PDB file of C-alpha atoms in Angstrom:
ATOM      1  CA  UNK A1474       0.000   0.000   0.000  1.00 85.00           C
ATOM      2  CA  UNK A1475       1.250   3.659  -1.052  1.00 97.00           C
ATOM      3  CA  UNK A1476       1.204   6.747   0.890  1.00 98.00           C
ATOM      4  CA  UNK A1477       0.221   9.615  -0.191  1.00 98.00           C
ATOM      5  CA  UNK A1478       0.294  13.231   1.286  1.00 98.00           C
ATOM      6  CA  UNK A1479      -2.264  15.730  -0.202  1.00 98.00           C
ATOM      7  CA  UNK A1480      -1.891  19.576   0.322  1.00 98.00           C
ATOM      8  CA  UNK A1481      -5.101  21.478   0.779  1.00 97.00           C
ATOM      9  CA  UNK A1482      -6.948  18.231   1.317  1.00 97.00           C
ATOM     10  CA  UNK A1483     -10.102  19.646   2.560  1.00 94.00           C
ATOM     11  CA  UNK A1484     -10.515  22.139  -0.205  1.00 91.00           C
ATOM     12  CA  UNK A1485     -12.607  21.247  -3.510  1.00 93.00           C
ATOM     13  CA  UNK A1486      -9.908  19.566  -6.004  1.00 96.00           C
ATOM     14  CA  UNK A1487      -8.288  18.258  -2.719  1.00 97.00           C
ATOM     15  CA  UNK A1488     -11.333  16.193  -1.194  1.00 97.00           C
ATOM     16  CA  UNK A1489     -11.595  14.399  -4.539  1.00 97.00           C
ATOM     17  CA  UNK A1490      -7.517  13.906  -5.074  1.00 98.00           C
ATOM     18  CA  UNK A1491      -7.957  12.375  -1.408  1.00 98.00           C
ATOM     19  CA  UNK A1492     -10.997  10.334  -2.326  1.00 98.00           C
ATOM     20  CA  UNK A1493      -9.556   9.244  -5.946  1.00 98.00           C
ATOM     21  CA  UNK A1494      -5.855   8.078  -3.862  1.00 98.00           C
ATOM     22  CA  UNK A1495      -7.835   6.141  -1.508  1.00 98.00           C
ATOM     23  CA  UNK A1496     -10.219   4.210  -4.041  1.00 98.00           C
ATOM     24  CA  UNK A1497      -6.810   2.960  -5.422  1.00 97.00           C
ATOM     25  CA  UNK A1498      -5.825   1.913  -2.352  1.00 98.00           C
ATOM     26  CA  UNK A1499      -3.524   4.496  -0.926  1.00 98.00           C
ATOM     27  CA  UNK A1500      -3.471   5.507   2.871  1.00 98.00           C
ATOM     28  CA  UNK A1501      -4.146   9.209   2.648  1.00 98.00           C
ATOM     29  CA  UNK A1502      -2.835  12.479   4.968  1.00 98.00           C
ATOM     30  CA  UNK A1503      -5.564  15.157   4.443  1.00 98.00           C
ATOM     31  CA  UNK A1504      -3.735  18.205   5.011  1.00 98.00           C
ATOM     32  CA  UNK A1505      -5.625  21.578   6.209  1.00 98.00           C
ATOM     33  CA  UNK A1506      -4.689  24.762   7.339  1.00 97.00           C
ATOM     34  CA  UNK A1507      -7.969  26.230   8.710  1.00 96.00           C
ATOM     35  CA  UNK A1508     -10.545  23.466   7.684  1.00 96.00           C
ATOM     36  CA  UNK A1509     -10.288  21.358  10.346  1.00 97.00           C
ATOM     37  CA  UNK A1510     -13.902  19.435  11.010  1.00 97.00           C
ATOM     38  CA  UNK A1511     -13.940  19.001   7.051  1.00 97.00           C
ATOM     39  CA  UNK A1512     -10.748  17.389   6.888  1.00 98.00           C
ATOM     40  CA  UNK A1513     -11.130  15.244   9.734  1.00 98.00           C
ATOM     41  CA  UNK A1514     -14.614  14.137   8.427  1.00 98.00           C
ATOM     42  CA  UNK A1515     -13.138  12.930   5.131  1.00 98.00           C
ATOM     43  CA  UNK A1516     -10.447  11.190   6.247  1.00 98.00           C
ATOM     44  CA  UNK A1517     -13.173   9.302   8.789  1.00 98.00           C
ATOM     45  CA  UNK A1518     -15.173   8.834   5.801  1.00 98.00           C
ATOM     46  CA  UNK A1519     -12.413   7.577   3.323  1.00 98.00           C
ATOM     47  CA  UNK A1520     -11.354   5.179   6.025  1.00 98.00           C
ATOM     48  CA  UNK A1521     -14.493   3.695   6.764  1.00 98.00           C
ATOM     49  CA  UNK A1522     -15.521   3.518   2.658  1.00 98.00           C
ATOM     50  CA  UNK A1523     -11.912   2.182   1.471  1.00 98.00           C
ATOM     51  CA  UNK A1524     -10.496   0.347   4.408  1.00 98.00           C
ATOM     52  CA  UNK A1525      -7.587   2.738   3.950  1.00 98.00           C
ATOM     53  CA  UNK A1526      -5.590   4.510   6.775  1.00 98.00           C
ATOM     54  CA  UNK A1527      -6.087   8.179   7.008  1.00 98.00           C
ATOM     55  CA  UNK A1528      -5.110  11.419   8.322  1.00 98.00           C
ATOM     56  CA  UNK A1529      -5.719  14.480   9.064  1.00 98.00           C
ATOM     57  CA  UNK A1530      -2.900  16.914   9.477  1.00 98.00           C
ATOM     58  CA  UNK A1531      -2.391  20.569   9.786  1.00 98.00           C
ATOM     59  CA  UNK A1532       0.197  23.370   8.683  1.00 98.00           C
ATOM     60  CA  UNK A1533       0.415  26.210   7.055  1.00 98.00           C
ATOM     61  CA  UNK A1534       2.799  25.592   4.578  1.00 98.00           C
ATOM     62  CA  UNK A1535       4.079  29.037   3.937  1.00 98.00           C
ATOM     63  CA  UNK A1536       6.075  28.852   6.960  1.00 98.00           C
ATOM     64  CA  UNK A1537       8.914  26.146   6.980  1.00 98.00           C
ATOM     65  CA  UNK A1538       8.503  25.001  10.685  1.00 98.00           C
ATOM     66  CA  UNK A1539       4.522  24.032   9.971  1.00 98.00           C
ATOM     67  CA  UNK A1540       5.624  22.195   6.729  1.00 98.00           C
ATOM     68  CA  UNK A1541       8.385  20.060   9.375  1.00 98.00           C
ATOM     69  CA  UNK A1542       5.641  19.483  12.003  1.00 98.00           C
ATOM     70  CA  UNK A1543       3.398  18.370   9.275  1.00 98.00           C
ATOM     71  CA  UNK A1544       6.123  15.618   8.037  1.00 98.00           C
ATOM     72  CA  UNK A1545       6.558  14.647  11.925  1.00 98.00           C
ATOM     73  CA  UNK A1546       2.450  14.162  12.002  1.00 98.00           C
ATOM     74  CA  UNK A1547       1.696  12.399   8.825  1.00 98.00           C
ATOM     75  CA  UNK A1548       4.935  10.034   9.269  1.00 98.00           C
ATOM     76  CA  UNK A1549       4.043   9.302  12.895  1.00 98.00           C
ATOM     77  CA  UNK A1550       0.324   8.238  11.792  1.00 98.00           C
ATOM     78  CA  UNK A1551       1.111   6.634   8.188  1.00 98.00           C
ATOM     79  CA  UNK A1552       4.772   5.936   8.320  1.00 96.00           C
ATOM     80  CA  UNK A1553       6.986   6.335   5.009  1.00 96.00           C
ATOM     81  CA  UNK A1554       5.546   8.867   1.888  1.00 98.00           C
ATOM     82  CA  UNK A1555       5.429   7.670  -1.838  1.00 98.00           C
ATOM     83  CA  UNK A1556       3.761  10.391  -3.207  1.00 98.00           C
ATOM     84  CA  UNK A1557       3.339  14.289  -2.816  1.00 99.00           C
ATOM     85  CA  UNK A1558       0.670  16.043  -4.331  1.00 98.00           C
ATOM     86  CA  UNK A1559       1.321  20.036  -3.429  1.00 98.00           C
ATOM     87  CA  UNK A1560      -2.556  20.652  -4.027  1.00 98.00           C
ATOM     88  CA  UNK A1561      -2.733  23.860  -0.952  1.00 97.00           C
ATOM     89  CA  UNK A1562      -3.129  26.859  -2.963  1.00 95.00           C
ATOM     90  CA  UNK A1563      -5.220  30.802  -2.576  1.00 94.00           C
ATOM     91  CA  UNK A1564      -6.425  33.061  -5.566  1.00 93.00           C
ATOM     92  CA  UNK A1565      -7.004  36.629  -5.706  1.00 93.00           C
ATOM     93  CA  UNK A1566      -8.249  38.765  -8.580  1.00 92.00           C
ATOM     94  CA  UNK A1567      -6.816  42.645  -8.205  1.00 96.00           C
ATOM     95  CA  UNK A1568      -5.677  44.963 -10.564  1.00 98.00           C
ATOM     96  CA  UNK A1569      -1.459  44.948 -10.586  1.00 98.00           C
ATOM     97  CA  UNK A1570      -1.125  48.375  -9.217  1.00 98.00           C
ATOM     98  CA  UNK A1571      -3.685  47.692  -6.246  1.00 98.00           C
ATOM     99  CA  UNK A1572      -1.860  44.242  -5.080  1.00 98.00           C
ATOM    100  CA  UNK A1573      -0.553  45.265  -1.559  1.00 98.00           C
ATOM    101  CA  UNK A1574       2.986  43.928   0.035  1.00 98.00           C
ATOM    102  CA  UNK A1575       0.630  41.427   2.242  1.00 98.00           C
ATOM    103  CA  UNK A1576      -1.329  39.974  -0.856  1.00 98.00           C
ATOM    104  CA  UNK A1577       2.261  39.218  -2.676  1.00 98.00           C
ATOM    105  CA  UNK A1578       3.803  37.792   0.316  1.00 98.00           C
ATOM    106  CA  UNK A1579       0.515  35.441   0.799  1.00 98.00           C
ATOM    107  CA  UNK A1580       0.283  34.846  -2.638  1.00 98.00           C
ATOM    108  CA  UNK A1581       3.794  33.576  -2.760  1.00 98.00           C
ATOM    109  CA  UNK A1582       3.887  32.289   0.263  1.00 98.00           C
ATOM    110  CA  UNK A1583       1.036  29.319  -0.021  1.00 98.00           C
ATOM    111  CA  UNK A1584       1.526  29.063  -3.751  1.00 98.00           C
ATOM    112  CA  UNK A1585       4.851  28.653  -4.288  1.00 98.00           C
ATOM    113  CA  UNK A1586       6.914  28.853  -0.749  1.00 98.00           C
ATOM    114  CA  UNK A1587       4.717  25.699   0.576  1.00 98.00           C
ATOM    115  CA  UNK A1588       5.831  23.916  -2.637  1.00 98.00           C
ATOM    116  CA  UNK A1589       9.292  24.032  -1.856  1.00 98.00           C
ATOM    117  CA  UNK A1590       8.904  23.260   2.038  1.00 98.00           C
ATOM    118  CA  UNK A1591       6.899  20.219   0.806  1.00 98.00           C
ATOM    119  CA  UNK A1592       9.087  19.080  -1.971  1.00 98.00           C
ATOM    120  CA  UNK A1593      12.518  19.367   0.269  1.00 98.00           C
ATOM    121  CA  UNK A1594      10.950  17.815   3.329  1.00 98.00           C
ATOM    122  CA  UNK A1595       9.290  15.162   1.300  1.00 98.00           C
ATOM    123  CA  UNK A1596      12.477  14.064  -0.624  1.00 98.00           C
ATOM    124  CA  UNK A1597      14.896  14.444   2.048  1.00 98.00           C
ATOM    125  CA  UNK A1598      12.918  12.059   4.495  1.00 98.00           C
ATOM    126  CA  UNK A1599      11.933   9.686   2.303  1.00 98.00           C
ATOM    127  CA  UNK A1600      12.404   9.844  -1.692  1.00 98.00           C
ATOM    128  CA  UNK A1601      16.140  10.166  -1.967  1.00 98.00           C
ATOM    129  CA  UNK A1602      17.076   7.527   0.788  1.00 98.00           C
ATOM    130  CA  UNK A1603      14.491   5.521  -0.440  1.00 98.00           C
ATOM    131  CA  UNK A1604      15.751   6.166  -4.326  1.00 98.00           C
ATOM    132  CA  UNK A1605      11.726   6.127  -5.221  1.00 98.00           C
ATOM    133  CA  UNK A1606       9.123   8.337  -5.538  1.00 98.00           C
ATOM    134  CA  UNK A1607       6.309  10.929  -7.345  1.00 98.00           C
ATOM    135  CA  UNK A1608       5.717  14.361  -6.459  1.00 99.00           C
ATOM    136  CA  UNK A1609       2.321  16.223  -8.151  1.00 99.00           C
ATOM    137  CA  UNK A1610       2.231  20.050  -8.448  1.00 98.00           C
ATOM    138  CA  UNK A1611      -0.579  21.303  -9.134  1.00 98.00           C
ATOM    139  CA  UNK A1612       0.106  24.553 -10.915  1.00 98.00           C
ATOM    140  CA  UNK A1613      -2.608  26.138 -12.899  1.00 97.00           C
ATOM    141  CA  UNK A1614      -3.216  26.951 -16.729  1.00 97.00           C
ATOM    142  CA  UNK A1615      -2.969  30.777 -16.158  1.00 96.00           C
ATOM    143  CA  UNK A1616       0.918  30.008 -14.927  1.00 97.00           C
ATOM    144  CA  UNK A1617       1.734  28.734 -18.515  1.00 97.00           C
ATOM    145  CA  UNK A1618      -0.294  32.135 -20.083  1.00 97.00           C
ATOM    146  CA  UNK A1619      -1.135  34.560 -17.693  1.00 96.00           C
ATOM    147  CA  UNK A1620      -4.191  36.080 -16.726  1.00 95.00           C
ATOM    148  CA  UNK A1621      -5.128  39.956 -16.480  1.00 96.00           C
ATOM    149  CA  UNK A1622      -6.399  41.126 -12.320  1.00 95.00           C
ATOM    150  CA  UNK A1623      -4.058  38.119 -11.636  1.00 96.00           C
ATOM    151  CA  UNK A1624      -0.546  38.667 -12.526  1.00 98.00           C
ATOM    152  CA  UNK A1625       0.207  37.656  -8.839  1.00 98.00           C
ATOM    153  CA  UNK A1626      -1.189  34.263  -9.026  1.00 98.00           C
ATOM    154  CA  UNK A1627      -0.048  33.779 -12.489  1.00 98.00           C
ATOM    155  CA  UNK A1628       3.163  34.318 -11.594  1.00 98.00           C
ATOM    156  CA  UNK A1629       3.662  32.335  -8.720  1.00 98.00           C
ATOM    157  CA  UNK A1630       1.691  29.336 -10.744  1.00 98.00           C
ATOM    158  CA  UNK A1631       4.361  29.909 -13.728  1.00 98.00           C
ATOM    159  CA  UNK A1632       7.002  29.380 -10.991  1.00 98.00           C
ATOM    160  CA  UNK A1633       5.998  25.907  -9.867  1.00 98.00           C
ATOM    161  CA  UNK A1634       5.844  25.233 -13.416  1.00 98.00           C
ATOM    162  CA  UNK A1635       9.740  26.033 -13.699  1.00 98.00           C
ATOM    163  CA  UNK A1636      10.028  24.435  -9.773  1.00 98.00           C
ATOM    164  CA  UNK A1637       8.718  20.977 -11.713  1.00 98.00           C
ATOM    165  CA  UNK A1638      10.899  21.215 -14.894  1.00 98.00           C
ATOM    166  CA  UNK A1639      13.780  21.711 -12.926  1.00 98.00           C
ATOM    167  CA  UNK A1640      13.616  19.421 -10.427  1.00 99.00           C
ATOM    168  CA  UNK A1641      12.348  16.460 -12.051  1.00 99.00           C
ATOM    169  CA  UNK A1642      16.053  16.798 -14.130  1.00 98.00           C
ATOM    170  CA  UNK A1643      17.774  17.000 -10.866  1.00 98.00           C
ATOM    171  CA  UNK A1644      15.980  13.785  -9.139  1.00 98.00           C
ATOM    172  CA  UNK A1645      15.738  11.489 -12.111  1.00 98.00           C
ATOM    173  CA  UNK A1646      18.783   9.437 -11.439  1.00 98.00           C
ATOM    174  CA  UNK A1647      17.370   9.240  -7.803  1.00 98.00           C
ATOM    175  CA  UNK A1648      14.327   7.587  -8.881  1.00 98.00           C
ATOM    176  CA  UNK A1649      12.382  10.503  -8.160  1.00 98.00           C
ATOM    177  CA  UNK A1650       9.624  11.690 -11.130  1.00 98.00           C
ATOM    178  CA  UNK A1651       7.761  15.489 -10.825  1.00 99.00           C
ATOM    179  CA  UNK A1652       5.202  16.519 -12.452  1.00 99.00           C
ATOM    180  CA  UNK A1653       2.711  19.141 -12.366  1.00 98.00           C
ATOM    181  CA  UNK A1654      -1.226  19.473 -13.710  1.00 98.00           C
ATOM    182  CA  UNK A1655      -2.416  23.259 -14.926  1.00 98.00           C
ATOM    183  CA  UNK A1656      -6.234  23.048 -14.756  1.00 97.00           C
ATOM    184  CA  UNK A1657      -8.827  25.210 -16.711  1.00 94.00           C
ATOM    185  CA  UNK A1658     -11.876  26.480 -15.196  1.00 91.00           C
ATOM    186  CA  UNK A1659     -12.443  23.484 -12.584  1.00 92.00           C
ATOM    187  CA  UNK A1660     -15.903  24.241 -10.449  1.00 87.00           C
ATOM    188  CA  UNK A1661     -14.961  24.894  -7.299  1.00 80.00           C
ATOM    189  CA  UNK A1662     -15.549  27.124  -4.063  1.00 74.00           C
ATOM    190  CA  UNK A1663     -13.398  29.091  -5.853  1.00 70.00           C
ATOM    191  CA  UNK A1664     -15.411  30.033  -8.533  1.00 69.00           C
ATOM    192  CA  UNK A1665     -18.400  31.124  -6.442  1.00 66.00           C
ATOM    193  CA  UNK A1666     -17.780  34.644  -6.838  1.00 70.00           C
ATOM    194  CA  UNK A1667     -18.794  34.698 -10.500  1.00 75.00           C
ATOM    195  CA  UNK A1668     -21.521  34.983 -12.062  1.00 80.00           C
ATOM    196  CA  UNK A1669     -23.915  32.967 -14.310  1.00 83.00           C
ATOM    197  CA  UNK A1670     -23.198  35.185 -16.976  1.00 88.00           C
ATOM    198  CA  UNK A1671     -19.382  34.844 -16.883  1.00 86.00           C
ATOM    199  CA  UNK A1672     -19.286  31.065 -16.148  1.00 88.00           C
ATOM    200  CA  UNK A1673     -21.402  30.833 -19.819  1.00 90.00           C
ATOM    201  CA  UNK A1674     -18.585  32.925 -21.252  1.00 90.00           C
ATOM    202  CA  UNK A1675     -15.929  31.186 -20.035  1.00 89.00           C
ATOM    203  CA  UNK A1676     -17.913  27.733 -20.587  1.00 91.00           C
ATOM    204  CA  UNK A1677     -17.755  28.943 -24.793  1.00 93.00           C
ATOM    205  CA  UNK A1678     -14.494  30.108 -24.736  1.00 91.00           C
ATOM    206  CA  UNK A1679     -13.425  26.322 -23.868  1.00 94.00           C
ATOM    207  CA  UNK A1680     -13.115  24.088 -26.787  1.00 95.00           C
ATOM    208  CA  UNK A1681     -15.134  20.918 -25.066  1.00 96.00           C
ATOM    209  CA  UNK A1682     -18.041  23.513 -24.513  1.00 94.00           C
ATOM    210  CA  UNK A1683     -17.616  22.331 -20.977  1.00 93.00           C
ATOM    211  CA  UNK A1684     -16.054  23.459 -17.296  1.00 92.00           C
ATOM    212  CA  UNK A1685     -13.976  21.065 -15.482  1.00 94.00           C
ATOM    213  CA  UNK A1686     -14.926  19.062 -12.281  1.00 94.00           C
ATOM    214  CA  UNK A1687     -12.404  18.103  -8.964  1.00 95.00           C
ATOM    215  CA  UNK A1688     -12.643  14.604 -10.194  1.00 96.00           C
ATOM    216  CA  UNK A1689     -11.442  15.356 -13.647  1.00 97.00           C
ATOM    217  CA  UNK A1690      -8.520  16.555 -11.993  1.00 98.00           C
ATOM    218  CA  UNK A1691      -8.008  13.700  -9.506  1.00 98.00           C
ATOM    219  CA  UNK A1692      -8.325  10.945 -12.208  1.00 98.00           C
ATOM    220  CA  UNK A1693      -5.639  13.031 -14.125  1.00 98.00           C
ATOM    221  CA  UNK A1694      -3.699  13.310 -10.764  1.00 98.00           C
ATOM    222  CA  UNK A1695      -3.760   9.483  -9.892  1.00 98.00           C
ATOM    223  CA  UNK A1696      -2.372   8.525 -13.474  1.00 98.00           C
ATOM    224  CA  UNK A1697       0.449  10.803 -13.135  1.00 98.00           C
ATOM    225  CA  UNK A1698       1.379   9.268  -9.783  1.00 98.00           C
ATOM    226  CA  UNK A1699       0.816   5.561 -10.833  1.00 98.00           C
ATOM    227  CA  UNK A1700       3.119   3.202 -12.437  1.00 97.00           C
ATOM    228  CA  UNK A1701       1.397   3.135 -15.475  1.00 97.00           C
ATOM    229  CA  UNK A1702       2.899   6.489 -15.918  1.00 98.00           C
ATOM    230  CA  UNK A1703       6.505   5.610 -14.748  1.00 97.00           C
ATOM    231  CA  UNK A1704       8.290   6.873 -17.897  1.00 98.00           C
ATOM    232  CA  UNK A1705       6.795  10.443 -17.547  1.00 98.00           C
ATOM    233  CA  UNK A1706       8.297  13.030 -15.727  1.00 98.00           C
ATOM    234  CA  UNK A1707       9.015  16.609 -16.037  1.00 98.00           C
ATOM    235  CA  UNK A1708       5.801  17.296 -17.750  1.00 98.00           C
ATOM    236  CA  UNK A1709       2.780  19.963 -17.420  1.00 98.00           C
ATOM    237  CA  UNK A1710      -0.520  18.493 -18.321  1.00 98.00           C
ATOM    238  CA  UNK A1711      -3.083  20.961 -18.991  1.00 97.00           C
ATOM    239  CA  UNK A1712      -6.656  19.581 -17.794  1.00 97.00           C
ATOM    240  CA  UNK A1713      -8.650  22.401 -19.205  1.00 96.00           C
ATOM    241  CA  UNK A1714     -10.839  21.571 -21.905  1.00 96.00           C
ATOM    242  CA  UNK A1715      -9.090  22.793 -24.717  1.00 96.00           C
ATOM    243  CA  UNK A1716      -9.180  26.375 -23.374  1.00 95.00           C
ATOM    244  CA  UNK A1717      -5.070  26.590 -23.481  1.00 92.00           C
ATOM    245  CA  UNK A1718      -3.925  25.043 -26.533  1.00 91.00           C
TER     246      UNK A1718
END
């Protein structure tokens, strides 16, 4: 049996990248920052409908001493990691010249700071003595484009994108593979701030005629980390629909 740790567990793409690891098999660390009853429900819940052993674990992962304490929690409960998927991620939509100090320093922080505390912890514990492993980003589609009102987020999602590149050509020879998934327009909590209107716009604009679901994303996310997909590595795979070709 694998183990897998999942960033941002409790959130919407993360409760069904927890629920698609555990159907295969996998015991599963949730991991939340402030969702704590939802986390703790689904790992009760994906332990009692898979037979799986679960987690829940909390951090921040902006700040390196959280990420460590997280590592110490999820190894004490489910012993050695096979698999990181850095899920935990924020969005903001501002104009450029009215992003504040505090919104680049939390943008940057979760996005792309947690990535790295995760990644090093993750491959220093376990993947490079244990010369095996997969690590998951999940970056987004607007990192390999850029969006306007989000040049923050963009550019922190473009740097995981370069994180992934980069270190899957540094692991390799440890038996390490990193990869990264850039969703489209996935239906999440998320997206409840827009309207009707612009979900129909956005819903044209993509190629399928269709906007993506958390479980789209977790099937796409369980491949990557299976060993069905053992020869890939270094590789961004756009789940969006068509709407970044």
């Amino acid at each position: 049996m694998k183990t897998v740790l999942i960033t941002g567990g409790a959130g919407g793409i993360g409760a069904a990248l927890c629920t698609g690891f555990a159907r295969e098999g996998c015991a599963v660390a949730v991991h939340y920052h402030t969702k704590k009853e939802k986390a703790e429900q689904l790992a009760a819940c994906l332990a009692e409908t898979y037979g799986v052993k679960t987690a829940a674990v909390q951090a921040d992962v902006s700040r390196s001493e959280d990420v460590k304490r997280l590592f110490d929690e999820a190894d004490s409960a489910l012993g050695s990691l096979d698999i990181l998927v850095n899920n935990a991620g924020t969005a903001q939509q501002k104009l450029f010249t009215d992003i504040t100090d505090a919104d680049w320093d939390a943008m940057v922080g979760t996005n792309l700071s947690g990535v790295f505390y995760c990644c090093r912890e993750a491959l220093r514990r376990h993947m490079l003595p244990n010369h095996s492993g997969v690590i998951l980003n999940i970056s987004s589609m607007w990192g390999q484009v850029g969006a306007s009102c989000e040049v923050h987020y963009s550019a922190v999602k473009a740097g995981v994108i370069g994180l992934t590149k980069a270190l899957a050509k540094e692991v390799g020879l440890s038996g390490v593979r990193v990869n990264a998934i850039a969703p489209g327009v996935v239906m999440t909590e998320m997206m409840a701030s827009f309207d009707s209107e612009t979900l129909a716009a956005l819903r044209e604009e993509t190629p399928l005629n269709a906007l993506g679901t958390p479980g789209e994303i977790a099937d796409a996310a369980v491949f990557l980390c299976s060993d069905r997909a053992k020869f890939i590595t270094g590789q961004i795979l756009g789940v969006n629909g068509g709407f970044i070709i």
